PDB file of C-alpha atoms in Angstrom:
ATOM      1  CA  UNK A   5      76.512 131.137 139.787  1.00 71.00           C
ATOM      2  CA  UNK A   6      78.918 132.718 142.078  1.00 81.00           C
ATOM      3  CA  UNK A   7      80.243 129.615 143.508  1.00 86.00           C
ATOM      4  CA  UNK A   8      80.457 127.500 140.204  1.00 86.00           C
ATOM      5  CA  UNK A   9      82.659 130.422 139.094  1.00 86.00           C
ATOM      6  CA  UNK A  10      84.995 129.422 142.332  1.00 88.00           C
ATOM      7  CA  UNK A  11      84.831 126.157 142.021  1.00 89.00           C
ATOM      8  CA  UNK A  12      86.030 126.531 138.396  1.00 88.00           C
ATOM      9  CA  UNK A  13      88.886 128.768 139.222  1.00 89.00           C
ATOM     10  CA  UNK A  14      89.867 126.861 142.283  1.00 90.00           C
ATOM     11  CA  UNK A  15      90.051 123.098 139.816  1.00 90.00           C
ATOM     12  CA  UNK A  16      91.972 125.603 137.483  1.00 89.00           C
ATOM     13  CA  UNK A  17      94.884 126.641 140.574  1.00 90.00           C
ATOM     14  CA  UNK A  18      95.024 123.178 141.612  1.00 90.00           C
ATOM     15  CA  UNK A  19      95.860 122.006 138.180  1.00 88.00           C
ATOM     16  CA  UNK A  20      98.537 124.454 137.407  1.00 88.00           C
ATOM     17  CA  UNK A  21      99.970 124.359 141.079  1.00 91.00           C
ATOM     18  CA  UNK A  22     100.289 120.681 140.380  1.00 88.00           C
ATOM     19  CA  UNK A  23     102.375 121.108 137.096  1.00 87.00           C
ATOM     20  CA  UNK A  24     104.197 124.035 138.784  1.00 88.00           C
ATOM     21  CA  UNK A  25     105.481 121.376 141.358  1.00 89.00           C
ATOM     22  CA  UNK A  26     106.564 118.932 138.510  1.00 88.00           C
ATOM     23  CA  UNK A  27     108.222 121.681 136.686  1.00 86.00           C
ATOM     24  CA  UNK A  28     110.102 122.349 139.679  1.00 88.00           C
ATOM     25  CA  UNK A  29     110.905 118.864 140.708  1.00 89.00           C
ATOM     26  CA  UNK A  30     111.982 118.567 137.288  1.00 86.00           C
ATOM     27  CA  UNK A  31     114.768 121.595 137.581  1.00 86.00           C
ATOM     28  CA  UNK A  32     115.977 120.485 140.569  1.00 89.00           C
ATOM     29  CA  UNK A  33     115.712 116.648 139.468  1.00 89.00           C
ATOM     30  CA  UNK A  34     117.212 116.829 135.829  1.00 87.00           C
ATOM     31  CA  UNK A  35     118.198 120.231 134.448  1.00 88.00           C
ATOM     32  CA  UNK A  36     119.146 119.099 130.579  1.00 90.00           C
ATOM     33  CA  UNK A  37     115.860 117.903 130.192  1.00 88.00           C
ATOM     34  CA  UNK A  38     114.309 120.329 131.939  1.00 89.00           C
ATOM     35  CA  UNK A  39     116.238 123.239 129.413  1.00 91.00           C
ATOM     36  CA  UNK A  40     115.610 120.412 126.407  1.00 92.00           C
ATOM     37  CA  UNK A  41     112.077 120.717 127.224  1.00 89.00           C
ATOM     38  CA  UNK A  42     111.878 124.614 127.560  1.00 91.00           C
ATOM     39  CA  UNK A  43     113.504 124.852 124.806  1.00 94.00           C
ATOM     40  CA  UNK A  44     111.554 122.672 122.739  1.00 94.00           C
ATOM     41  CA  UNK A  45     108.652 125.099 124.225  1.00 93.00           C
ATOM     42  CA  UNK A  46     109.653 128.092 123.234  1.00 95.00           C
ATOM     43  CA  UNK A  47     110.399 126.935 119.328  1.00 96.00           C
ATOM     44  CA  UNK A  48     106.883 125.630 119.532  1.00 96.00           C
ATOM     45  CA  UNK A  49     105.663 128.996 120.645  1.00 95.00           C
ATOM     46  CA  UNK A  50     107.660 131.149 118.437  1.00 95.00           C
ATOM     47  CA  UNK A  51     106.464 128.803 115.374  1.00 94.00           C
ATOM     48  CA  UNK A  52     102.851 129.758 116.456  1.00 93.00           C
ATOM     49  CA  UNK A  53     103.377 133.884 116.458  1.00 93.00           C
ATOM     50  CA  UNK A  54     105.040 133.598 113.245  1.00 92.00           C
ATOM     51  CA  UNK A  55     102.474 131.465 111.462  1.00 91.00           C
ATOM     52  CA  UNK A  56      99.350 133.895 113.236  1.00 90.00           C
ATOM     53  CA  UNK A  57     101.817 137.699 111.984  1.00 89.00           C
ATOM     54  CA  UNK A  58     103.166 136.612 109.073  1.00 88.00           C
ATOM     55  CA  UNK A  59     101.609 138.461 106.378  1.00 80.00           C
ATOM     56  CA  UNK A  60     100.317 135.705 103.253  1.00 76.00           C
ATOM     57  CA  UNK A  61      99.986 136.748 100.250  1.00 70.00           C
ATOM     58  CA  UNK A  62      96.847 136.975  98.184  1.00 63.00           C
ATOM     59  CA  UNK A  63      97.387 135.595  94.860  1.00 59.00           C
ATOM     60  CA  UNK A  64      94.245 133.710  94.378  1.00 58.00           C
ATOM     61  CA  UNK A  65      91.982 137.198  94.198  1.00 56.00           C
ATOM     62  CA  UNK A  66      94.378 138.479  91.309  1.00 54.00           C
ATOM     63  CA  UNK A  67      93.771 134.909  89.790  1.00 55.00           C
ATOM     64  CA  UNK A  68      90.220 135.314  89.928  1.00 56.00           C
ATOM     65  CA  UNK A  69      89.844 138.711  88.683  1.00 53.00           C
ATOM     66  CA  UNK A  70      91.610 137.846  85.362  1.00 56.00           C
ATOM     67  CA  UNK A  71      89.676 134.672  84.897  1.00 59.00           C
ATOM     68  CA  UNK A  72      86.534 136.870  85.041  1.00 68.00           C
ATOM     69  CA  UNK A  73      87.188 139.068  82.411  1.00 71.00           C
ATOM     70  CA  UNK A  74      88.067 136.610  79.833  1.00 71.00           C
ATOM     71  CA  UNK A  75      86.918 137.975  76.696  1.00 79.00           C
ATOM     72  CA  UNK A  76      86.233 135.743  73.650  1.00 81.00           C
ATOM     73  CA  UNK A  77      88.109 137.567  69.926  1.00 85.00           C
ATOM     74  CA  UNK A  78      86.153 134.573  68.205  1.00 86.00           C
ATOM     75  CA  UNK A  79      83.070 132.610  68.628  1.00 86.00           C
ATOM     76  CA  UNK A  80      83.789 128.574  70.044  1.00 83.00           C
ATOM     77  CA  UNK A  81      82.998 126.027  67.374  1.00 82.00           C
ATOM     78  CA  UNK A  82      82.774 122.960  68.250  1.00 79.00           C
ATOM     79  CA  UNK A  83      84.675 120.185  66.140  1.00 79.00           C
ATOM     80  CA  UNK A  84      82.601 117.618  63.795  1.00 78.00           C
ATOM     81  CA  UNK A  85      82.269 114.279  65.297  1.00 74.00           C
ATOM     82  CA  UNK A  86      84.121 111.028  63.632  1.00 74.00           C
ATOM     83  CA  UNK A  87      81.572 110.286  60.686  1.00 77.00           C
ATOM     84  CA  UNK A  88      80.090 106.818  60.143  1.00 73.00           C
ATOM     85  CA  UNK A  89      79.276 104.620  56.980  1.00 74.00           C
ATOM     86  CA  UNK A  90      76.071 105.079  55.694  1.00 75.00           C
ATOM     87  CA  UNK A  91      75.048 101.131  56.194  1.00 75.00           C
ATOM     88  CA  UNK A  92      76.435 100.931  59.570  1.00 74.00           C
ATOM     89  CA  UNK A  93      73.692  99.924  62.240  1.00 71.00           C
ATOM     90  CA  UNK A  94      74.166 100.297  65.904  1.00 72.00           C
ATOM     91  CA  UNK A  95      72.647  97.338  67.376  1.00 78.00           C
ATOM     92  CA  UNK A  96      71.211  93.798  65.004  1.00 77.00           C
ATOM     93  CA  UNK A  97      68.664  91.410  66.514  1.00 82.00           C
ATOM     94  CA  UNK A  98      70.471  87.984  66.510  1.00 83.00           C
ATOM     95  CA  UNK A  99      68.494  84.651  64.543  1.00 82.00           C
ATOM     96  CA  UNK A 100      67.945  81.704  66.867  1.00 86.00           C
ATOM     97  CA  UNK A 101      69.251  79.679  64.478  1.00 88.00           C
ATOM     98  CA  UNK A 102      71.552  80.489  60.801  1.00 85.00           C
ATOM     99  CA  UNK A 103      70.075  78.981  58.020  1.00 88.00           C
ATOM    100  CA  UNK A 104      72.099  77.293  55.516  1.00 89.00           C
ATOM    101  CA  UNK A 105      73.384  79.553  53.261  1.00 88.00           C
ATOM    102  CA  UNK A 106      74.650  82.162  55.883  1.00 84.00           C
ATOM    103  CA  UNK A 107      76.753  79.305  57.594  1.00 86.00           C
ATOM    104  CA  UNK A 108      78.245  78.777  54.000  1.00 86.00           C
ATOM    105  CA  UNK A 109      79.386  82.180  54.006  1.00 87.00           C
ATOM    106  CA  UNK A 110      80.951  81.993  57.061  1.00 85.00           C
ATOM    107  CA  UNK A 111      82.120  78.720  57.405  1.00 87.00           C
ATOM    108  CA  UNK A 112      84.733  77.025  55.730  1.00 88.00           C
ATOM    109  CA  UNK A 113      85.503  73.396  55.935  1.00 88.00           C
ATOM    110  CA  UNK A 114      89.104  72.167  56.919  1.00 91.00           C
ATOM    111  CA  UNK A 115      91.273  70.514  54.278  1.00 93.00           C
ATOM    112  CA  UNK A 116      92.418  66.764  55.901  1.00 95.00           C
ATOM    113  CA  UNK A 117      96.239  68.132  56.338  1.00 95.00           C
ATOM    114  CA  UNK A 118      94.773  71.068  58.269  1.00 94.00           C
ATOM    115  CA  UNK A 119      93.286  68.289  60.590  1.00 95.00           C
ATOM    116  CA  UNK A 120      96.154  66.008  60.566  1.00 96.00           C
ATOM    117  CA  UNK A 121      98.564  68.787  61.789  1.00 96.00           C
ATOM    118  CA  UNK A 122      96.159  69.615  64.506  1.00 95.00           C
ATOM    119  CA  UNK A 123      96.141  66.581  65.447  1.00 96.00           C
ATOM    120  CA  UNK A 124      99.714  66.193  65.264  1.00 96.00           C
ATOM    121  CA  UNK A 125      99.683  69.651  68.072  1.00 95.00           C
ATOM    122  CA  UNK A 126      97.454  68.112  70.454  1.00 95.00           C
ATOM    123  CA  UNK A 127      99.583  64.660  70.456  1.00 93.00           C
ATOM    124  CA  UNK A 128     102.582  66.792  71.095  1.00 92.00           C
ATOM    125  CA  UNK A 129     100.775  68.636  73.892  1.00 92.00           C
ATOM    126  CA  UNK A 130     100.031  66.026  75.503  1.00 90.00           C
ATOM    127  CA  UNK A 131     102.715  63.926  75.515  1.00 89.00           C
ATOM    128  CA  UNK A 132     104.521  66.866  77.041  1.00 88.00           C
ATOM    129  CA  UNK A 133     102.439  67.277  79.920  1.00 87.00           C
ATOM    130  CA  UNK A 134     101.978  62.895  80.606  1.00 88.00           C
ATOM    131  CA  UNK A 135     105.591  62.267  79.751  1.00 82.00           C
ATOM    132  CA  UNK A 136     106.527  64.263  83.110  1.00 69.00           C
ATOM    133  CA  UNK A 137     103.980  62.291  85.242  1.00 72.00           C
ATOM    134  CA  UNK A 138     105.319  58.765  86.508  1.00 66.00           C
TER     135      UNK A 138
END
């Protein structure tokens, strides 16, 4: 256990005398980068203590304890739903087939100008869409 312990700390002082060496060949190599970089470090760090000392405040526990003592001066009624006809049904079952008198009710037959003027639409249509083809 002993070793492993040495081992560890001896990976951990080669690492950091490795970036000690680039920090330095970075002074002596390029100093405005090297104080751009520091500088950049230091911002970083100082960000970090103030975000861990800064004091937050605690509004959501003064929240909470109002919302728990809500107290009620009335009893909750609940509104009346939107009334319906008396002979409205939800749901029909549909005929296979409509006899006779039910289509008469429903259906009413087209007068001849009713038929001529649709057919009068149509012709139009389509002479608008074949009079552009060559």
């Amino acid at each position: 256990m002993n070793e492993i312990v040495q081992n560890a700390i001896e990976k951990v002082k080669t690492v950091f005398s490795s970036v000690k060496n680039k920090i330095i060949e970075l002074y002596f190599d390029n100093k405005k980068v090297f104080f751009l970089l520091l500088s950049l470090c230091f911002i970083i760090f100082l960000c970090i203590v103030l975000l861990i000392f800064i004091p937050k405040e605690k509004k959501e526990s003064q929240n909470s304890a109002i919302q728990n003592h809500l107290e009620l001066s009335e009893k909750l009624l609940i509104p009346n739903g939107p009334e319906l006809p008396k002979d409205y049904t939800f749901s029909r079952k549909t005929k296979e087939k409509w006899t006779e008198e039910e289509a008469k009710v429903w259906f009413t037959e087209p007068s001849q100008k009713d038929i001529d003027s649709l057919s009068k639409s149509n012709d139009k249509m389509i002479n608008e869409i074949t009079g552009a083809a060559p």
